[in-house]
Short mmCIF file of C-alpha atoms in Angstrom, two decimals:
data_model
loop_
_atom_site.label_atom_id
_atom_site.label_comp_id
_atom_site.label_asym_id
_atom_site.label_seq_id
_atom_site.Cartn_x
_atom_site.Cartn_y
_atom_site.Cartn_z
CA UNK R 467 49.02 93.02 45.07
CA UNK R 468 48.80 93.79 48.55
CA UNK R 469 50.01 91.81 51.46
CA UNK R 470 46.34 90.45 52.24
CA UNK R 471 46.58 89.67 48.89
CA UNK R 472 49.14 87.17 48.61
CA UNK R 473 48.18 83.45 47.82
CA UNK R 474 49.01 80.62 50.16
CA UNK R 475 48.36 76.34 49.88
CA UNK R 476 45.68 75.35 51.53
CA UNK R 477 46.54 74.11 54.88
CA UNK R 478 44.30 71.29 56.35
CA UNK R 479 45.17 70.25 59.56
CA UNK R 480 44.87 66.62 61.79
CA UNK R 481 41.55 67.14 64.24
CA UNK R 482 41.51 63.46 66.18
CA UNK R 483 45.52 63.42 67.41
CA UNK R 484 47.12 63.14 63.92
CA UNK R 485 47.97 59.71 62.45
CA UNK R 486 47.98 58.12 59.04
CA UNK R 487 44.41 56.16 59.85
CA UNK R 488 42.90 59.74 59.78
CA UNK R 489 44.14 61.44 56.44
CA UNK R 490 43.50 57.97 54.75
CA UNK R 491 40.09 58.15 55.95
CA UNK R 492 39.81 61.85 55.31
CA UNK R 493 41.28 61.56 51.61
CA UNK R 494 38.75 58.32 51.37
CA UNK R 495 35.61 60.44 52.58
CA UNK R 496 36.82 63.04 49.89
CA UNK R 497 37.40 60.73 46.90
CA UNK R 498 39.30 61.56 44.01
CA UNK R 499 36.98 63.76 42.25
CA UNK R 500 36.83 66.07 45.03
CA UNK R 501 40.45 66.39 46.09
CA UNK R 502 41.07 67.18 42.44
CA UNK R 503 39.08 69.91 42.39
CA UNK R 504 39.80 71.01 45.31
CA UNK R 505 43.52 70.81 43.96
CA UNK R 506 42.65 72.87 40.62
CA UNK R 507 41.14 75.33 42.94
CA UNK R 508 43.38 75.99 45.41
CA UNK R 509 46.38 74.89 43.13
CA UNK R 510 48.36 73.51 46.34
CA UNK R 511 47.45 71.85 49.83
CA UNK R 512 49.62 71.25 52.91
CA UNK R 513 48.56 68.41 55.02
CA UNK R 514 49.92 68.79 58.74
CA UNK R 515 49.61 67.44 61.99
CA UNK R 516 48.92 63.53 60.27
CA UNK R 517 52.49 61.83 61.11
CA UNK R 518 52.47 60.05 58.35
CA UNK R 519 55.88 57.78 58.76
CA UNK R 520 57.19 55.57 56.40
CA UNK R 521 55.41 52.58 56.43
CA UNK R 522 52.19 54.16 56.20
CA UNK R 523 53.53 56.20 52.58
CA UNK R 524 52.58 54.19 50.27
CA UNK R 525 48.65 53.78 51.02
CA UNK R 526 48.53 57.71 51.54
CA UNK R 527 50.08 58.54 47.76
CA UNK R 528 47.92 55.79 46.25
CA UNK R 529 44.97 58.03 47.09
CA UNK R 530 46.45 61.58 46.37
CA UNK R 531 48.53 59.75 43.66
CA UNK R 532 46.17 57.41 42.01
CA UNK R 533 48.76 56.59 39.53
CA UNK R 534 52.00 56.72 40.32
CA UNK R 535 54.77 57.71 37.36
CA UNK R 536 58.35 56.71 37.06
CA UNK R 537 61.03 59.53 36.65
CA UNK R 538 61.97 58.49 33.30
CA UNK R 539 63.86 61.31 31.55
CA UNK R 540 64.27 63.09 34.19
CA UNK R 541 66.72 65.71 34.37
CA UNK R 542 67.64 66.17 38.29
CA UNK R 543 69.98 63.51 40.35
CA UNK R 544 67.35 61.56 42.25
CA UNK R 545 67.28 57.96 44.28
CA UNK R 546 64.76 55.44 43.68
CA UNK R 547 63.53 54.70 47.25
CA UNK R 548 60.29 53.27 46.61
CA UNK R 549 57.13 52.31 44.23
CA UNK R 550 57.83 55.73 42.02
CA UNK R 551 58.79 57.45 44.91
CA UNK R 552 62.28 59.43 44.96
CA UNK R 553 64.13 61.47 46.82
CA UNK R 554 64.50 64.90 46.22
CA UNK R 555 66.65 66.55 44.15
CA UNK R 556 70.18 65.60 45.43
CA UNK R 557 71.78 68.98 45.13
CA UNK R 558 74.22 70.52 47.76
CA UNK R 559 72.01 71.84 50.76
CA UNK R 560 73.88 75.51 50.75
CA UNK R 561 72.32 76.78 47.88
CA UNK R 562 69.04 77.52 46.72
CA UNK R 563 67.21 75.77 43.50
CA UNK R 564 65.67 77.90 41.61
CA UNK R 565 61.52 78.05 40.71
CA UNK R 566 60.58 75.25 38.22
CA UNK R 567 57.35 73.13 37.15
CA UNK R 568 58.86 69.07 37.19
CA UNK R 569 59.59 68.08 33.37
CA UNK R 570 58.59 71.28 32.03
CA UNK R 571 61.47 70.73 29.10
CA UNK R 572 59.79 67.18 28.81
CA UNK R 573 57.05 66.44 26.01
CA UNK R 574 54.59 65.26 28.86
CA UNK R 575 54.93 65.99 32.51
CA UNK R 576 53.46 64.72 35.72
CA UNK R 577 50.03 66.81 36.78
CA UNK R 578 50.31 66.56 40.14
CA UNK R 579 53.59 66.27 43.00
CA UNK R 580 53.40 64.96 46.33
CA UNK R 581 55.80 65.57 48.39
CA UNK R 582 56.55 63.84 51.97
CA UNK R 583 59.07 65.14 54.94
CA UNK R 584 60.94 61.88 56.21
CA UNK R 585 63.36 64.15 58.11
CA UNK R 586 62.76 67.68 58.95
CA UNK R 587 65.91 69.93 58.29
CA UNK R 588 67.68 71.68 60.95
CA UNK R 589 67.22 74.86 59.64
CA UNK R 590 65.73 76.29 56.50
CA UNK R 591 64.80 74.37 53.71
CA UNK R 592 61.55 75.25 53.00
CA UNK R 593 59.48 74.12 49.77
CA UNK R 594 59.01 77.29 47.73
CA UNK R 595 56.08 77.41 45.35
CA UNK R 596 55.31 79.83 42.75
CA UNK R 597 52.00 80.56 41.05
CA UNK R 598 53.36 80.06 37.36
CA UNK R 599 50.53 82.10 35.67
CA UNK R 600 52.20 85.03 38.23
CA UNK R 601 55.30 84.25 37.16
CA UNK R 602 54.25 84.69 33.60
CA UNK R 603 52.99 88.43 34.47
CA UNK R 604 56.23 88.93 36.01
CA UNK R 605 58.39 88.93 33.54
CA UNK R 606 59.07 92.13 31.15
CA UNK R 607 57.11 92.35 28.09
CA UNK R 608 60.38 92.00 26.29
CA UNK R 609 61.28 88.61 27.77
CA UNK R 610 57.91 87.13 27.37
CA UNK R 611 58.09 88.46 23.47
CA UNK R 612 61.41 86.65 22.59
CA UNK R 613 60.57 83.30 24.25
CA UNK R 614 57.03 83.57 22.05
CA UNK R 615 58.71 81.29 19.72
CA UNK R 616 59.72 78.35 22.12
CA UNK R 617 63.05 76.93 23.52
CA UNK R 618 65.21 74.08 22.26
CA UNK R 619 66.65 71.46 25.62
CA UNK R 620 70.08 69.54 24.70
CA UNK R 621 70.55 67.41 27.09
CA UNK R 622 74.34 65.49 26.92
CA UNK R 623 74.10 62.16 29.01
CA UNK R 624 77.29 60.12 29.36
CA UNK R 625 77.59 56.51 29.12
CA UNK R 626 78.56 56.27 33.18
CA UNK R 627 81.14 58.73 33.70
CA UNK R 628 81.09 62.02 33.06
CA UNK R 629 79.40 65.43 34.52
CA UNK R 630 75.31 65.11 34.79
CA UNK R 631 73.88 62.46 34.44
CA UNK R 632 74.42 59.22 32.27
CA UNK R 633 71.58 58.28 29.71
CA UNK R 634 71.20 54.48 31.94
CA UNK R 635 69.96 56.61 34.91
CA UNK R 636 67.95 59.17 33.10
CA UNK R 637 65.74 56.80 31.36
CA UNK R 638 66.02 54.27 33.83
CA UNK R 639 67.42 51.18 31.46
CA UNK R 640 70.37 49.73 30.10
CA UNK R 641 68.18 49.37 26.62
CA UNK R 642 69.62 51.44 23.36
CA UNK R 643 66.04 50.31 21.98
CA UNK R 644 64.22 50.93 25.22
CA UNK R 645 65.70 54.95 24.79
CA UNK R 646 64.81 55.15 21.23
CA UNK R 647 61.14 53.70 21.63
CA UNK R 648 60.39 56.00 24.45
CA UNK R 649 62.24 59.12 22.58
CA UNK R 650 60.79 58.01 19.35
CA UNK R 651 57.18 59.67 20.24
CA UNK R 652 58.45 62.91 21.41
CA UNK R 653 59.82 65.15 18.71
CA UNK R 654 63.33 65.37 20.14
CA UNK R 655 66.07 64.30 18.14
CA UNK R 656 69.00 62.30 19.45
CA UNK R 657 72.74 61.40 18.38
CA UNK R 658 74.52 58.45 19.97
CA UNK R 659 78.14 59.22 20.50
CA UNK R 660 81.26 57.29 19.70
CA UNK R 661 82.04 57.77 23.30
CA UNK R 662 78.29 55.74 23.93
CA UNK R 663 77.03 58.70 25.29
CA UNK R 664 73.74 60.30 24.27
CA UNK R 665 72.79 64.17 23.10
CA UNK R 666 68.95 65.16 22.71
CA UNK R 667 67.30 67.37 21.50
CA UNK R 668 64.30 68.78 21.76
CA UNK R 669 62.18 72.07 20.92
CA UNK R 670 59.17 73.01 23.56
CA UNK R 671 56.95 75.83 23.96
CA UNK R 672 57.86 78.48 26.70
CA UNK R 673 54.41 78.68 28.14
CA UNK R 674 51.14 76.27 28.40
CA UNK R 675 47.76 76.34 29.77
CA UNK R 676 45.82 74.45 32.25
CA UNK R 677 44.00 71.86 30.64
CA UNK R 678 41.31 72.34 33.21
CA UNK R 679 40.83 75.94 33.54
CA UNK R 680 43.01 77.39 31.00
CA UNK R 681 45.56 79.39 32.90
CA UNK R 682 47.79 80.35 30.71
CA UNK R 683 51.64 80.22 33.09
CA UNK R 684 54.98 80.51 32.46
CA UNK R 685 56.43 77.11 31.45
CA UNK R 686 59.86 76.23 30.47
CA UNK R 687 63.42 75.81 32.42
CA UNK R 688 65.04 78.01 30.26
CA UNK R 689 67.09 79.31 34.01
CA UNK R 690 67.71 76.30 34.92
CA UNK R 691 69.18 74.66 32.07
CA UNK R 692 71.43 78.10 30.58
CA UNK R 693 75.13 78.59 31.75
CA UNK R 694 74.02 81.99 33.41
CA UNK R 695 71.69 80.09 36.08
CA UNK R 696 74.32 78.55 37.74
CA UNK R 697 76.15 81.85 38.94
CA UNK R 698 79.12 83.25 37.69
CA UNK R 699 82.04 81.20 39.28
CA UNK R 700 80.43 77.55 38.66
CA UNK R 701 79.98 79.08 34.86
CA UNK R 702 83.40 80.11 34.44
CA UNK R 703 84.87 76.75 35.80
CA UNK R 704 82.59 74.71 33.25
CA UNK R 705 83.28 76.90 30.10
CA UNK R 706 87.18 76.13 30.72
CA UNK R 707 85.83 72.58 30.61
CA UNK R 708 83.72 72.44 28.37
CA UNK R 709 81.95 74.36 25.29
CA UNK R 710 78.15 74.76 25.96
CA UNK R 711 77.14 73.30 23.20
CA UNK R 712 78.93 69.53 25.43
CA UNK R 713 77.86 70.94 28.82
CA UNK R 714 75.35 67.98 30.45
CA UNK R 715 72.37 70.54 29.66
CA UNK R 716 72.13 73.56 27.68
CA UNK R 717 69.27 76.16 25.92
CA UNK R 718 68.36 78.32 23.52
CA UNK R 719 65.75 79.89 21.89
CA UNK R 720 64.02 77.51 19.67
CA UNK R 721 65.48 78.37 15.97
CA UNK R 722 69.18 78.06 17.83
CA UNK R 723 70.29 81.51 18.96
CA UNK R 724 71.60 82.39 22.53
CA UNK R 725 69.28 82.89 25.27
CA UNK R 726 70.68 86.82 27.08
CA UNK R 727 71.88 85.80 30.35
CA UNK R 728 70.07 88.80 31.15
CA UNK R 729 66.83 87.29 30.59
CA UNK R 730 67.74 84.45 32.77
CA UNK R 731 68.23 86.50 35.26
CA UNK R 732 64.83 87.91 35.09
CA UNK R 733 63.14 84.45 35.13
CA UNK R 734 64.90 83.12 37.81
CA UNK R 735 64.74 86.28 40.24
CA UNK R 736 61.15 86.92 39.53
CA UNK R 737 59.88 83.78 40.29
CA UNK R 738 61.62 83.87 43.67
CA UNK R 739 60.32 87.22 44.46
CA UNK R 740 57.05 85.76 44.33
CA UNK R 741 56.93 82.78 45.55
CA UNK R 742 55.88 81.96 49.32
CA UNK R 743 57.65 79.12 51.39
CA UNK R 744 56.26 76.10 52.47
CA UNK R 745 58.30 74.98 56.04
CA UNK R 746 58.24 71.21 56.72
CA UNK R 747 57.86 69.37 59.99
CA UNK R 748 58.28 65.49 59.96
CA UNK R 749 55.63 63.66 58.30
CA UNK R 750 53.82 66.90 56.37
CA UNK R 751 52.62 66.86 52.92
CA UNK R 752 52.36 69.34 50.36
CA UNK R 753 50.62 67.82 46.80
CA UNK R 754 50.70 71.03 44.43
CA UNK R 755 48.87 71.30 40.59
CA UNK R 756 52.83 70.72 38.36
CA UNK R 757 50.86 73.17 36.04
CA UNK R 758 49.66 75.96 38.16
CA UNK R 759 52.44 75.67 40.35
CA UNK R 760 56.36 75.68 40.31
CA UNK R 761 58.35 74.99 43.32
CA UNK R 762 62.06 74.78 44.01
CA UNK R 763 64.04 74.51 47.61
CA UNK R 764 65.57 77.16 50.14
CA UNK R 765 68.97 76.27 51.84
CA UNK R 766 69.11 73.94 54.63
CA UNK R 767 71.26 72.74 57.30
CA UNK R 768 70.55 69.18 58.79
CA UNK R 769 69.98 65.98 57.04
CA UNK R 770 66.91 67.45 55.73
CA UNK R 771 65.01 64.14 53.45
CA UNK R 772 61.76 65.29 51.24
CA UNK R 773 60.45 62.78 49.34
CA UNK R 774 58.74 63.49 46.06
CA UNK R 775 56.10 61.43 43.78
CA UNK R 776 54.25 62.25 40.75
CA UNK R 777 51.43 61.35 38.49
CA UNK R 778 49.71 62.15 35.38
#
C-alpha cells in the first residue's frame, strides 16, 4: 500500500458557523438509511467544526445512535454520565491502549460507536482506528492458523473489592438472577465464588464478518486480555499476585492451551502499525462501523474527556 493509499474517516465539516442546530439538521436531511450507508461505506466519519456542547448531546446521538445500548458486561472501567453514554475508558493517560473492536469477547456487540470530545487534551490523545479486515491481513499466516479454532475469555469479577472490576459494575445490577438471566443466553459458563465473586467463561470465534458486506476482519481481544499485553513489568508484578488462571481477565486458545506471548505481540503491534489517528478538538465526533473498525487511544497530557455511546 502506498502512502496515497492509506484509508482515512470521512471528514465532514460545519459550512454555516458550526453549531449543534446544523449537524441535527444535516443528520435529519440525511436520515438514517443514508448515514448508514454512508457509514458501511466509508466505515468511519469525523464530524468537525459543529460545537456540539453538552446540552445539545443527547438529540445529536439519538440520530447517529437511534438506539442507544447500556454497557452491560463490559469489560473496561467506565462512568455512567448519561442516557447510555460513558466516559471513556478510565485508564492512566501515559500509556497507550491497544487496537480493539468494543465487546469483541462479548456474544453480541454494539454496531456502531459514537464518540464525543467534552474536553480536548493538552497534548496527544488521539482516537486511533484500525481497519480490522487490514488487521486480519496483517498478521502471519501462522498466527491467523492457530487462532482458526477460536479463543476462550475468563473474566474474574470480585464482589466489590478486588483488582478489575466487580461483577455489580460489569453487569450493571446488584441481581444474582439479573447476571444469570442475561448470561444464561450466551454460551459462557459461570462459577459463583465462596468469596461472592464471579468467574466466566466463555469461548468466541477469533474473526467475523460484516453482516452487511461480508468483510471478513480480525475479531477477538486476545492482546488485550493475555498477561503478555500488559508489558513485562505490570506482568511480573501480577503473576507474584496472582496465578493467571485468578487474574481479573485472562485467554487462551479455545480448547484451553496458552496463547504464545509471541503472538500477542504480533496482534497488538500490527494493528498499531496500521492504524491512522483521529486528533480531537472540543465538541468533534467520530461514529465508526464496531465491525469494520477497531480503535484504541494514544497518550495524552491534559484532562483530556471523550465520551463514548453505542448501539446495535
Amino acid at each position: 500500500m502506498t502512502q496515497t493509499d492509506i484509508w482515512t474517516p470521512l471528514e465532514i465539516e460545519a459550512e454555516f458557523g458550526g453549531d449543534a442546530g446544523e449537524l441535527v439538521a444535516r443528520l435529519e436531511d440525511m436520515g438514517t438509511r443514508e448515514l448508514t450507508r454512508l457509514l458501511t461505506e466509508e466505515k468511519g466519519l469525523v464530524f468537525r467544526g459543529f460545537e456540539v456542547t453538552h446540552d445539545h448531546l443527547d438529540e445529536v446521538l439519538d440520530l447517529l445512535l437511534p438506539n442507544r445500548l447500556a454497557y452491560v458486561h463490559g469489560n473496561s472501567p467506565r462512568t455512567k454520565v448519561g442516557s447510555n453514554v460513558y466516559t471513556s475508558t478510565e485508564y492512566p493517560q501515559e500509556f497507550t491502549i491497544s487496537m480493539h473492536n468494543e465487546m469483541s469477547y462479548a456474544h453480541a456487540w454494539p454496531a456502531r460507536l459514537a464518540f464525543y470530545c467534552q474536553i480536548q487534551p493538552g497534548s496527544g490523545g488521539a482516537t486511533p482506528v484500525v481497519d480490522a479486515g487490514l488487521w486480519l491481513n496483517s498478521l502471519d499466516a501462522e498466527v491467523r492458523e492457530a487462532f482458526a479454532g477460536g479463543v476462550r475469555y475468563v473474566q474474574n469479577l470480585h464482589d466489590g473489592y478486588g483488582l478489575g472490576k466487580s461483577w455489580q459494575d460489569t453487569f450493571e445490577t446488584t441481581s444474582r438472577a439479573d447476571v444469570e438471566a442475561f448470561l444464561d443466553p450466551t454460551g459462557a459458563t459461570w462459577e459463583w465464588r465462596a468469596d461472592g465473586g464471579l468467574r466466566v467463561s466463555s469461548v468466541r470465534p477469533a474473526t467475523t464478518r460484516h453482516p452487511v458486506i461480508g468483510t471478513e476482519v480480525w475479531f477477538n481481544q486476545s492482546d488485550q486480555w493475555h498477561p503478555a499485553g500488559l508489558g513485562d513489568d505490570t506482568a511480573a508484578a501480577l503473576a507474584q499476585i496472582l496465578p493467571e488462571e485468578d487474574l481479573p481477565q485472562n485467554v487462551t486458545f479455545a480448547d484451553g492451551s496458552p496463547i504464545p506471548a509471541a503472538y500477542v505481540e504480533q496482534i497488538r503491534d500490527r494493528a498499531l502499525e496500521h492504524a491512522v489517528d483521529v486528533d480531537w478538538r472540543t465538541g468533534d465526533l467520530l461514529v465508526i462501523d464496531n465491525v469494520l473498525l477497531a480503535h484504541g487511544r494514544r497518550p495524552f497530557t491534559g484532562e483530556r474527556r471523550i465520551l463514548v455511546a453505542m448501539s446495535d
